[in-house]
CSV table of C-alpha atoms and ligand atoms in Angstrom, one decimal:
chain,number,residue,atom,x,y,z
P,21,UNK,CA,-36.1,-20.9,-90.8
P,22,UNK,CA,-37.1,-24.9,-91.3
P,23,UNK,CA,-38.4,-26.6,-88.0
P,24,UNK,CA,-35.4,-26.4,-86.0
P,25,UNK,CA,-35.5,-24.7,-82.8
P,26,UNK,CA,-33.8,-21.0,-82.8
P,27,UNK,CA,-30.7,-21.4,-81.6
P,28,UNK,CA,-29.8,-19.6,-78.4
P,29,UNK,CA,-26.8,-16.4,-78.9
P,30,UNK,CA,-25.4,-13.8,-77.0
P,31,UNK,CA,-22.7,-10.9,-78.4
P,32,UNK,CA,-20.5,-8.8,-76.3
P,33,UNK,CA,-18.6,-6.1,-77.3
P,34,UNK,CA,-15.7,-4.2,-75.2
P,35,UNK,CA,-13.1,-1.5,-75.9
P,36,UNK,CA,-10.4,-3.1,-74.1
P,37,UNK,CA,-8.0,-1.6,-71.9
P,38,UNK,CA,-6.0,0.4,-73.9
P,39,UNK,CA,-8.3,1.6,-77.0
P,40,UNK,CA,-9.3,5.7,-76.4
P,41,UNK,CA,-12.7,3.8,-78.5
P,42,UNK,CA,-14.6,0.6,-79.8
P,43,UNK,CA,-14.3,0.8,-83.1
P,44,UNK,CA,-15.8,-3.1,-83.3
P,45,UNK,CA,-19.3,-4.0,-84.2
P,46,UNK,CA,-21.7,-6.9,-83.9
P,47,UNK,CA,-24.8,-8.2,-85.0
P,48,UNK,CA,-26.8,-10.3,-83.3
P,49,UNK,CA,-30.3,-10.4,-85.0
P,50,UNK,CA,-31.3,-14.1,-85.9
P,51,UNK,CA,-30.7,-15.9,-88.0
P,52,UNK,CA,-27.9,-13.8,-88.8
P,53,UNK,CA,-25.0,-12.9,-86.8
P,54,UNK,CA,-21.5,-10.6,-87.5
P,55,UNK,CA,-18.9,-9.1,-85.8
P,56,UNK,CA,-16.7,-6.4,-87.9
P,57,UNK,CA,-13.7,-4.6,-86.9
P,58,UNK,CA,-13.7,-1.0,-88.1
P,59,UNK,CA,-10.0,0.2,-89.5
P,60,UNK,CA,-9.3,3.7,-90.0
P,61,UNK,CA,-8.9,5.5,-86.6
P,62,UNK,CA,-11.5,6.9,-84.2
P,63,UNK,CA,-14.8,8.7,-86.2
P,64,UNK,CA,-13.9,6.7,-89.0
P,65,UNK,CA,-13.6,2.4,-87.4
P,66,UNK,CA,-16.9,2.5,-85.9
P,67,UNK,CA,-18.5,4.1,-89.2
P,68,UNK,CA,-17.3,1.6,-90.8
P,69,UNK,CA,-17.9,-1.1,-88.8
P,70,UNK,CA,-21.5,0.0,-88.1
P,71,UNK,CA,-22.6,0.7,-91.9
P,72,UNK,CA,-21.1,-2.4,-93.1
P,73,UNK,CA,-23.3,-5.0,-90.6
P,74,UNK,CA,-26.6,-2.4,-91.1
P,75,UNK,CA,-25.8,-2.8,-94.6
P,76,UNK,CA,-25.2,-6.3,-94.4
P,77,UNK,CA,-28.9,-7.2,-92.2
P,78,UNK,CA,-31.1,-4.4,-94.5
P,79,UNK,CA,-29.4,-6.7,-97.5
P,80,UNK,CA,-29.3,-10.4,-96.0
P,81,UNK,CA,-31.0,-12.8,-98.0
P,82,UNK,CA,-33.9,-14.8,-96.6
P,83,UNK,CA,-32.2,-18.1,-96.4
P,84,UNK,CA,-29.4,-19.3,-95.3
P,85,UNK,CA,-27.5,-19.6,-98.6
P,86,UNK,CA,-23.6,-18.5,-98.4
P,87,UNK,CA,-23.6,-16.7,-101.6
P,88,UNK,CA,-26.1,-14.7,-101.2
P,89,UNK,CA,-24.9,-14.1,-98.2
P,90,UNK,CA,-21.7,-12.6,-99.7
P,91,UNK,CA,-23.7,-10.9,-102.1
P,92,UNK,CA,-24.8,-8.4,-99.1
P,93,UNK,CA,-21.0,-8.1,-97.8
P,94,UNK,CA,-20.3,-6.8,-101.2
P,95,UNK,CA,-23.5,-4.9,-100.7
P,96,UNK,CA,-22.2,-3.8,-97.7
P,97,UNK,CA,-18.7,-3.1,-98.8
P,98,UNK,CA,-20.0,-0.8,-101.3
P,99,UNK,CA,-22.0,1.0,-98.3
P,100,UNK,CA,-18.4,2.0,-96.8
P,101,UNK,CA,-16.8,2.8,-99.6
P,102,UNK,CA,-20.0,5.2,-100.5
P,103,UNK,CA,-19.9,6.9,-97.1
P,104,UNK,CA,-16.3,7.5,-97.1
P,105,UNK,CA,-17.1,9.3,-100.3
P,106,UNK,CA,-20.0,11.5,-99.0
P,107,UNK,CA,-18.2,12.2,-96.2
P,108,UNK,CA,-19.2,10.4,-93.4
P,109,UNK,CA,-16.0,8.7,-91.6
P,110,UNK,CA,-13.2,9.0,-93.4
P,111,UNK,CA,-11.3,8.0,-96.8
P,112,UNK,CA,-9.2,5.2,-96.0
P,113,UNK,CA,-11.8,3.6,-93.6
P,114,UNK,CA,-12.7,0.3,-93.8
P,115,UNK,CA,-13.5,-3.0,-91.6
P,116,UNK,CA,-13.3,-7.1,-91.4
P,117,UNK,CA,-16.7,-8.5,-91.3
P,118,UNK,CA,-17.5,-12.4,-90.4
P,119,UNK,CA,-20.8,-13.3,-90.6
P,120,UNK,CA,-22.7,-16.5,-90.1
P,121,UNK,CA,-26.6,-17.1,-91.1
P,122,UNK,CA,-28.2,-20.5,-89.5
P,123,UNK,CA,-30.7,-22.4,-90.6
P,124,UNK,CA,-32.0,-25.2,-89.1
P,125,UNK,CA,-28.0,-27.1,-89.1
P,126,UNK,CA,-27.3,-25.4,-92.5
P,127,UNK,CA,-24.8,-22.8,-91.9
P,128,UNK,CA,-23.8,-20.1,-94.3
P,129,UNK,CA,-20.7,-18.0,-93.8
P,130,UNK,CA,-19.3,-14.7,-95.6
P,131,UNK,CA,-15.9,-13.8,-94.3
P,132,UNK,CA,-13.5,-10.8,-95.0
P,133,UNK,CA,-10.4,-10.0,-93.1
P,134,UNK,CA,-8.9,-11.2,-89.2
P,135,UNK,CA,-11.8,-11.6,-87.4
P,136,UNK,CA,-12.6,-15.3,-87.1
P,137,UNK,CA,-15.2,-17.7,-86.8
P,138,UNK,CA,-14.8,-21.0,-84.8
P,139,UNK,CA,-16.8,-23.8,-84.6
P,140,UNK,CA,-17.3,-25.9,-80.8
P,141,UNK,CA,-17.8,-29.7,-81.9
P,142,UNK,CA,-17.7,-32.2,-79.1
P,143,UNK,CA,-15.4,-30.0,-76.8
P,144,UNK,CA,-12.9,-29.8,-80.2
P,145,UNK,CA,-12.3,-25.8,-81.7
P,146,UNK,CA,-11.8,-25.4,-85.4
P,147,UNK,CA,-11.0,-22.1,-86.7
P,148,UNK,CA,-13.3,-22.1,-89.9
P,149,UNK,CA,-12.2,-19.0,-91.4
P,150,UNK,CA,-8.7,-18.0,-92.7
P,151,UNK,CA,-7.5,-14.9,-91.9
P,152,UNK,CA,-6.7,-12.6,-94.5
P,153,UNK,CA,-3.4,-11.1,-93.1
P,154,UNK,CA,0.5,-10.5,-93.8
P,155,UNK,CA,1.1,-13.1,-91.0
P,156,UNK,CA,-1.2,-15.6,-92.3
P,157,UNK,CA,0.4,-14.8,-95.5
P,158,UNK,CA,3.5,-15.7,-94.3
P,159,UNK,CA,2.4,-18.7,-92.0
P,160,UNK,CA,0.9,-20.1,-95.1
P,161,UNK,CA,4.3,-19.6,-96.9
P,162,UNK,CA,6.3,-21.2,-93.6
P,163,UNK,CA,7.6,-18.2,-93.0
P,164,UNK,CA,6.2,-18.0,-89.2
P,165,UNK,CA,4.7,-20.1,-87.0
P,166,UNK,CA,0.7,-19.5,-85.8
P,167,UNK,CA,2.4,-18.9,-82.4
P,168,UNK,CA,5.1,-16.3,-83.7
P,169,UNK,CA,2.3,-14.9,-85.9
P,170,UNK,CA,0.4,-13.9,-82.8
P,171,UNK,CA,3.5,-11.6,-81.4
P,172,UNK,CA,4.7,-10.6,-84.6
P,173,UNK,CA,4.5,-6.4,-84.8
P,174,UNK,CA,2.5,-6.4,-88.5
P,175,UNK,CA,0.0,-8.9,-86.9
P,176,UNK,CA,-2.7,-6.1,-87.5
P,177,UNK,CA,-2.2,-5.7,-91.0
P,178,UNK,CA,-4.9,-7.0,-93.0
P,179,UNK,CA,-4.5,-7.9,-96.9
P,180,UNK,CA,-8.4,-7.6,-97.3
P,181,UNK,CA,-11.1,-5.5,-95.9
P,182,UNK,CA,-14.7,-3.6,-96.8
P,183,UNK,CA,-13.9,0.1,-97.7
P,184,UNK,CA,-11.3,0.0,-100.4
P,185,UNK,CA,-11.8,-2.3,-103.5
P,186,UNK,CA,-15.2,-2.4,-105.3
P,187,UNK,CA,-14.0,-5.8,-106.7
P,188,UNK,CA,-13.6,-6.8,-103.1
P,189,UNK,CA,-13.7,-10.6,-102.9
P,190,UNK,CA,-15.6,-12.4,-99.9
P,191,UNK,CA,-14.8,-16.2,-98.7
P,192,UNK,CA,-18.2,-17.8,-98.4
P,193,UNK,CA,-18.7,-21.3,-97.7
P,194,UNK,CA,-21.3,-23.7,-95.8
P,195,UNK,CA,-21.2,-26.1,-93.0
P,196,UNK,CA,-23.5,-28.8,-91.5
P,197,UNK,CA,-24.3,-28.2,-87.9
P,198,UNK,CA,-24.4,-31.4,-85.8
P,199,UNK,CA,-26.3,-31.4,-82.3
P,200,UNK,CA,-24.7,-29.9,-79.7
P,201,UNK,CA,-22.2,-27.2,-81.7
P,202,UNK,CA,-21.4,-23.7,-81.0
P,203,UNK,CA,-20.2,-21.3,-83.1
P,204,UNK,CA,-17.7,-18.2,-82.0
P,205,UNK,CA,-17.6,-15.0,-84.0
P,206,UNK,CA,-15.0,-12.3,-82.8
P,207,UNK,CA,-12.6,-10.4,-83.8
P,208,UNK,CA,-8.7,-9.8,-83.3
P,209,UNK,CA,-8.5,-8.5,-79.9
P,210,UNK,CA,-9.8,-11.8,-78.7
P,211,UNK,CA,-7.5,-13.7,-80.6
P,212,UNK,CA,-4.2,-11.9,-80.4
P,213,UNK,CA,-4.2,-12.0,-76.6
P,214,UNK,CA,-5.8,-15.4,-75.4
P,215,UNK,CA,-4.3,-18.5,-76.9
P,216,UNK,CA,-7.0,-21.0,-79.2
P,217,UNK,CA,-6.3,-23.9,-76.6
P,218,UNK,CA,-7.7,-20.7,-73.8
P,219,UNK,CA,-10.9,-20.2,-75.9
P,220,UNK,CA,-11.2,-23.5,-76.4
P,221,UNK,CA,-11.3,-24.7,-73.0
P,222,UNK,CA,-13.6,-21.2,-72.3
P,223,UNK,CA,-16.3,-22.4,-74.7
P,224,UNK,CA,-16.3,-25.5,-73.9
P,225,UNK,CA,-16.9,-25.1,-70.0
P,226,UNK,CA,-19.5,-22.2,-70.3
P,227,UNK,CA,-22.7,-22.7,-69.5
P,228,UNK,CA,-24.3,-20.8,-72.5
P,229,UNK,CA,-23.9,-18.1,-74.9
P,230,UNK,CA,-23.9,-15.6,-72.4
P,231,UNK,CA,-21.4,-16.9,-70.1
P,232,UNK,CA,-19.4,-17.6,-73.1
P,233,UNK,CA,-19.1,-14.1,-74.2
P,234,UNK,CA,-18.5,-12.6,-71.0
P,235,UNK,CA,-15.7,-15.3,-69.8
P,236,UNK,CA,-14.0,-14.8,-73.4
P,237,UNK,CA,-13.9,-10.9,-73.3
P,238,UNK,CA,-12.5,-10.7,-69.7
P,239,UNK,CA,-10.3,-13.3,-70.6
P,240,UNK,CA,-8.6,-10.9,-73.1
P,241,UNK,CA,-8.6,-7.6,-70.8
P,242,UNK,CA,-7.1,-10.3,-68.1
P,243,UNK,CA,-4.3,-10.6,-70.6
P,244,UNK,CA,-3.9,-7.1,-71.5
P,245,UNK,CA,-7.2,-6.1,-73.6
P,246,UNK,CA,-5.1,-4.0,-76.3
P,247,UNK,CA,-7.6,-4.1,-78.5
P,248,UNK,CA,-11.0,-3.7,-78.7
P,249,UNK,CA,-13.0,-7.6,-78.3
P,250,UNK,CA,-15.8,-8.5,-79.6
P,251,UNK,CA,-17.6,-12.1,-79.4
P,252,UNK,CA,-20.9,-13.8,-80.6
P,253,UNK,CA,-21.7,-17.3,-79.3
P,254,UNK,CA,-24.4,-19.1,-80.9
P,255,UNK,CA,-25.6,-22.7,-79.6
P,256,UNK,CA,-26.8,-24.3,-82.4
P,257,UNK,CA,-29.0,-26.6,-80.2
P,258,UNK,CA,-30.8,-29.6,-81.0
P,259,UNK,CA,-31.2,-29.8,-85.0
P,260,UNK,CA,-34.3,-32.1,-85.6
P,261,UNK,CA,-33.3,-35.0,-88.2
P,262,UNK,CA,-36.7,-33.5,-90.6
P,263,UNK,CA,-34.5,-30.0,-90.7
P,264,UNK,CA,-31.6,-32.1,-91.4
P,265,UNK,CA,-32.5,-33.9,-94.6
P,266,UNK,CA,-33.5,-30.9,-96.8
P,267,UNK,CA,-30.7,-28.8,-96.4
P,268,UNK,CA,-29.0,-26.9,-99.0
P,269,UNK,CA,-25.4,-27.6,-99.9
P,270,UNK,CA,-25.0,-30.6,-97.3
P,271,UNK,CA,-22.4,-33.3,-97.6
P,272,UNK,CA,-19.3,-31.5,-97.2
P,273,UNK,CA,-19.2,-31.5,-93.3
P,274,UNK,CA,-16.1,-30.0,-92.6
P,275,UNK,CA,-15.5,-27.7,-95.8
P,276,UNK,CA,-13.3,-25.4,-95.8
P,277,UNK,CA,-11.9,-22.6,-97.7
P,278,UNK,CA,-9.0,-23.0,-99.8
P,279,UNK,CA,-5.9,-20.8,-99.3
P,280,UNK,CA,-5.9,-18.1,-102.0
P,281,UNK,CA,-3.6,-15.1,-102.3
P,282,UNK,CA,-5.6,-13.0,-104.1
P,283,UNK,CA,-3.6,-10.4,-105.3
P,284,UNK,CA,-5.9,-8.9,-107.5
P,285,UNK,CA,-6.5,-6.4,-105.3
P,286,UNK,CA,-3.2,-5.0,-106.1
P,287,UNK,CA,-4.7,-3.3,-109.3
P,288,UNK,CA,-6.3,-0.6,-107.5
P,289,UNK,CA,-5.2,2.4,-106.6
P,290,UNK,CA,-2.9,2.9,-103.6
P,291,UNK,CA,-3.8,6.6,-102.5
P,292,UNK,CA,-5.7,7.2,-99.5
P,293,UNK,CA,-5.5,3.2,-98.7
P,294,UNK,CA,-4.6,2.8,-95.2
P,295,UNK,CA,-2.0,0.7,-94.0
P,296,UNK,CA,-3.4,-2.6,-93.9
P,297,UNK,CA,-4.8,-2.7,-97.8
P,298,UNK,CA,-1.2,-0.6,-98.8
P,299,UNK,CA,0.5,-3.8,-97.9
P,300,UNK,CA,-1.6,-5.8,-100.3
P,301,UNK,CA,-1.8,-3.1,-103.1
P,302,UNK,CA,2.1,-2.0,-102.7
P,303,UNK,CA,3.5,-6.2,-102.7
P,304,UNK,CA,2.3,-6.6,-106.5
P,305,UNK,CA,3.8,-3.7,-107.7
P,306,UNK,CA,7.6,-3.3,-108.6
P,307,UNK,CA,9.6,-0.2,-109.3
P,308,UNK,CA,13.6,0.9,-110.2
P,309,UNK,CA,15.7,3.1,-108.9
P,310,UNK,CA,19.3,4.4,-109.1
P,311,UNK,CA,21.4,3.1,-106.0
P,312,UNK,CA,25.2,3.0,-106.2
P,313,UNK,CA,25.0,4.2,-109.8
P,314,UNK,CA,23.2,0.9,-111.0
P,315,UNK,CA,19.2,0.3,-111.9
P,316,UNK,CA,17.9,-1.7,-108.8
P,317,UNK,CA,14.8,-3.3,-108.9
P,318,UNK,CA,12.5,-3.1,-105.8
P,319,UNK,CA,9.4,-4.8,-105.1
P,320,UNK,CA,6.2,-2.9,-104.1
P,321,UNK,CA,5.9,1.0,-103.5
P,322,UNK,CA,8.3,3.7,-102.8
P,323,UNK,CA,8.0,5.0,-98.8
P,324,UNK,CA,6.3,3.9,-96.2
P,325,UNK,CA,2.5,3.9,-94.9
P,326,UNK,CA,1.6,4.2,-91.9
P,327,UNK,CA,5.1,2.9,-90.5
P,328,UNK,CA,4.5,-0.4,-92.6
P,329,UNK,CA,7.6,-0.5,-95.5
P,330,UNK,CA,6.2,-1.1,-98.4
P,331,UNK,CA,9.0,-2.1,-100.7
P,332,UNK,CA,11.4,-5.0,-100.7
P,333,UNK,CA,14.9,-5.0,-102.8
P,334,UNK,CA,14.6,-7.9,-105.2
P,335,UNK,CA,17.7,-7.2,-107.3
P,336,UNK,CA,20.6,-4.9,-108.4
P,337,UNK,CA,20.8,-5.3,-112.3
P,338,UNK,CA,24.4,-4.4,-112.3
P,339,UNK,CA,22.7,-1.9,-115.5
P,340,UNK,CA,25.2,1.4,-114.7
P,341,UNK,CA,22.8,4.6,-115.0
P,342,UNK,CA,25.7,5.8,-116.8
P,343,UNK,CA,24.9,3.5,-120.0
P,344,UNK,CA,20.9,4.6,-120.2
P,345,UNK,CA,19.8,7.0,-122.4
P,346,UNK,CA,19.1,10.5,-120.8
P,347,UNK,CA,15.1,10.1,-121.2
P,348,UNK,CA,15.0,7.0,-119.4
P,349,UNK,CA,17.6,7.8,-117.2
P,350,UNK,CA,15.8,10.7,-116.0
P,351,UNK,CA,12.5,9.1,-115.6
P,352,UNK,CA,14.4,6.6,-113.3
P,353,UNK,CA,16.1,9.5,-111.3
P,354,UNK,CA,12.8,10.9,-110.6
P,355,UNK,CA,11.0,7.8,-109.4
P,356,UNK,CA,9.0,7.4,-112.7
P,357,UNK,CA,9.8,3.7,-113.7
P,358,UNK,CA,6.9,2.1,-111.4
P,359,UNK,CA,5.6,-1.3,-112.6
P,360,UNK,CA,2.2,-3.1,-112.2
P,361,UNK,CA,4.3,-6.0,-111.4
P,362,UNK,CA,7.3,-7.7,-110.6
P,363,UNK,CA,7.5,-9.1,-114.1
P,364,UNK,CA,6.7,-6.5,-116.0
P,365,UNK,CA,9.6,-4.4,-114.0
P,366,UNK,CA,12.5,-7.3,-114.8
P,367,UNK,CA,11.2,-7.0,-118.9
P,368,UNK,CA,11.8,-3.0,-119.1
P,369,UNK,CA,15.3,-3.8,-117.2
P,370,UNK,CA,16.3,-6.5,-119.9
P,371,UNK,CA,14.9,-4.3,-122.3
P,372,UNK,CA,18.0,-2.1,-120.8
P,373,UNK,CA,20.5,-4.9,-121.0
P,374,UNK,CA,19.1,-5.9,-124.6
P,375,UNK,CA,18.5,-2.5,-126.4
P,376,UNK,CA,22.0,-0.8,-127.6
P,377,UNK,CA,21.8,2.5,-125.7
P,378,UNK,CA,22.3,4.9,-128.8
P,379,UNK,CA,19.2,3.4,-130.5
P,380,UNK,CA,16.6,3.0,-127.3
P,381,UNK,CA,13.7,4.1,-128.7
P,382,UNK,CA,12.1,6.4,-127.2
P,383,UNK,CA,9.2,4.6,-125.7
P,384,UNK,CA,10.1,4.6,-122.4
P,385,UNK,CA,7.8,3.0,-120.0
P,386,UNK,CA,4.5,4.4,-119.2
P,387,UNK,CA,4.0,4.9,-115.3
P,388,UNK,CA,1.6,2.0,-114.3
P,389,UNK,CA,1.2,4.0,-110.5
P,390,UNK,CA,-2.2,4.8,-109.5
Z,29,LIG,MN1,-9.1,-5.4,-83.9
């Protein structure tokens, strides 16, 4: 820590009111503070949640420094995935983790998932994260609204999470704190049930940290509390100018992470993923099958997880199954022709359409599934 005086923070954690368990998490052990939203079911959400942020403080780095910081997510991310394996919780576990370290007014975030973190400035709230979801996905594509993404039914689903990916990636960034700002951590089940312009006008008219978090968490039960919620306020305080001027990083006071759709996570393999990775692993992929006695190409995976569909129609070839050779058209029957992509899908069917059929060598297509 430079000079600055320790900025006063306060956590609350709450099932809800219609969770059997809390499967959140939060840290609140200055300078660093986290909330995490464990996935996976009871006995295996509030593993994950809890090993991830013990991970995450044994690991932290001494300074506020954001990639460093994401260097212990990863850290962390490895933790979960490790237990799973030794049998603690359960395969398919895994959790969102925001985490903030402050230092003097240097800020240093790591962020994976929906939980959020918001920044207070002059009675003004900025969401500083972006969610890693299928309806953030699709708000980013135009596809919904921010409002309509709040009510849609795959709101939950995440496209990134500790747990599944040993090449998970992590968001980190840094922000300058000005006098006077307060920072919110928390995770979905605030944010799904109370409106930003709600938590907003909470923050602003709390008194402190403490009031924050318990004005914000009965906010959400007031509206129905169907998920666990979890908060962390932090009041940055007064930041003395000789903490300002050394800081790491300044000069980008309102950076922001970019929007990436990083899909890269859809090279790994799909078994025992639950739901919300499946989406992200399954939308990469591509596979064909026979329908109506034509090759059809579909995007994603065959089935469902979960309830979630997984697979999308993208186009009917107009190839008859009739015209393939038997191999192939026997691989196809059986659900073998899966694809690592989209494109890589649409060049075995116009190696169909190209190739006369009585000289198709017999390559075939290796299966690219997991
Ligand atoms: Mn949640």
């Amino acid at each position: 820590m430079t000079g600055a005086t320790r900025p006063s923070a306060a956590g609350r954690t709450d099932i809800g009111r219609m969770r059997t368990g809390n499967e959140d998490s939060l840290l609140v052990e200055p300078p660093l503070y986290a909330v995490a939203d464990g996935l996976g079911g009871h006995r295996a959400g509030e593993v994950a949640s809890g090993i991830a942020l013990d991970t995450l403080l044994a690991e932290a780095p001494k300074r506020a420094d954001s990639k460093s910081l994401g260097r212990a997510v990863r850290g962390a991310n490895r933790a979960v995935i490790d237990a799973a394996v030794a049998g603690s919780g359960r395969a398919g576990m895994g959790t969102t983790l925001t985490a903030v370290m402050v230092d003097g007014p240097h800020l240093a975030f790591a962020h994976v998932g929906d939980s959020r973190a918001y920044l207070l400035r002059q009675g003004r709230l900025s969401q500083l994260t972006q969610d890693h979801s299928m309806v953030a996905d699709m708000v980013r594509a135009g596809q919904l609204t921010a409002e309509e993404a709040r009510f849609h039914p795959q709101r939950s689903v995440i496209t990134r999470a500790l747990g599944s990916d040993p090449a998970m990636v992590v968001d980190t960034f840094d922000h300058e704190a000005e006098p006077g700002d307060r920072l919110l951590l928390c995770t979905d089940g605030l944010t799904t049930m109370v409106d930003d312009t709600v938590i907003e006008r909470l923050l602003a008219e709390a008194s402190g940290p403490q009031a924050a978090v318990e004005v914000l968490v009965d906010e959400a039960n007031r509206a129905g509390g169907h998920d666990n919620i979890t908060a962390v306020v932090i009041d940055i305080g007064d930041v003395p100018a000789s903490a300002m001027a050394p800081a790491a990083g300044s000069g980008e006071a309102r950076r922001r992470v970019a929007a990436r759709l990083l899909w890269a996570v859809a090279a790994l393999a799909l078994v025992g993923a639950a739901a919300w990775g499946a989406y992200s692993l399954a939308h990469a992929r591509a596979y064909l099958v026979a329908k109506d006695g034509q090759v059809v190409v579909y995007r994603g995976v065959p089935g469902e997880f979960a309830g979630v569909r997984l697979s999308w129609e993208v186009q009917r070839t107009g190839i008859a199954v009739s015209s393939l050779d038997p191999v192939r058209a026997r691989r196809l029957e059986a659900g073998l022709l899966r694809f690592s992509s989209l494109e890589k899908a649409l060049a075995a069917v116009e190696g169909m359409r190209s190739v006369p059929q009585s000289s198709t060598p017999a390559t075939g297509t290796p299966p690219a599934g997991p």
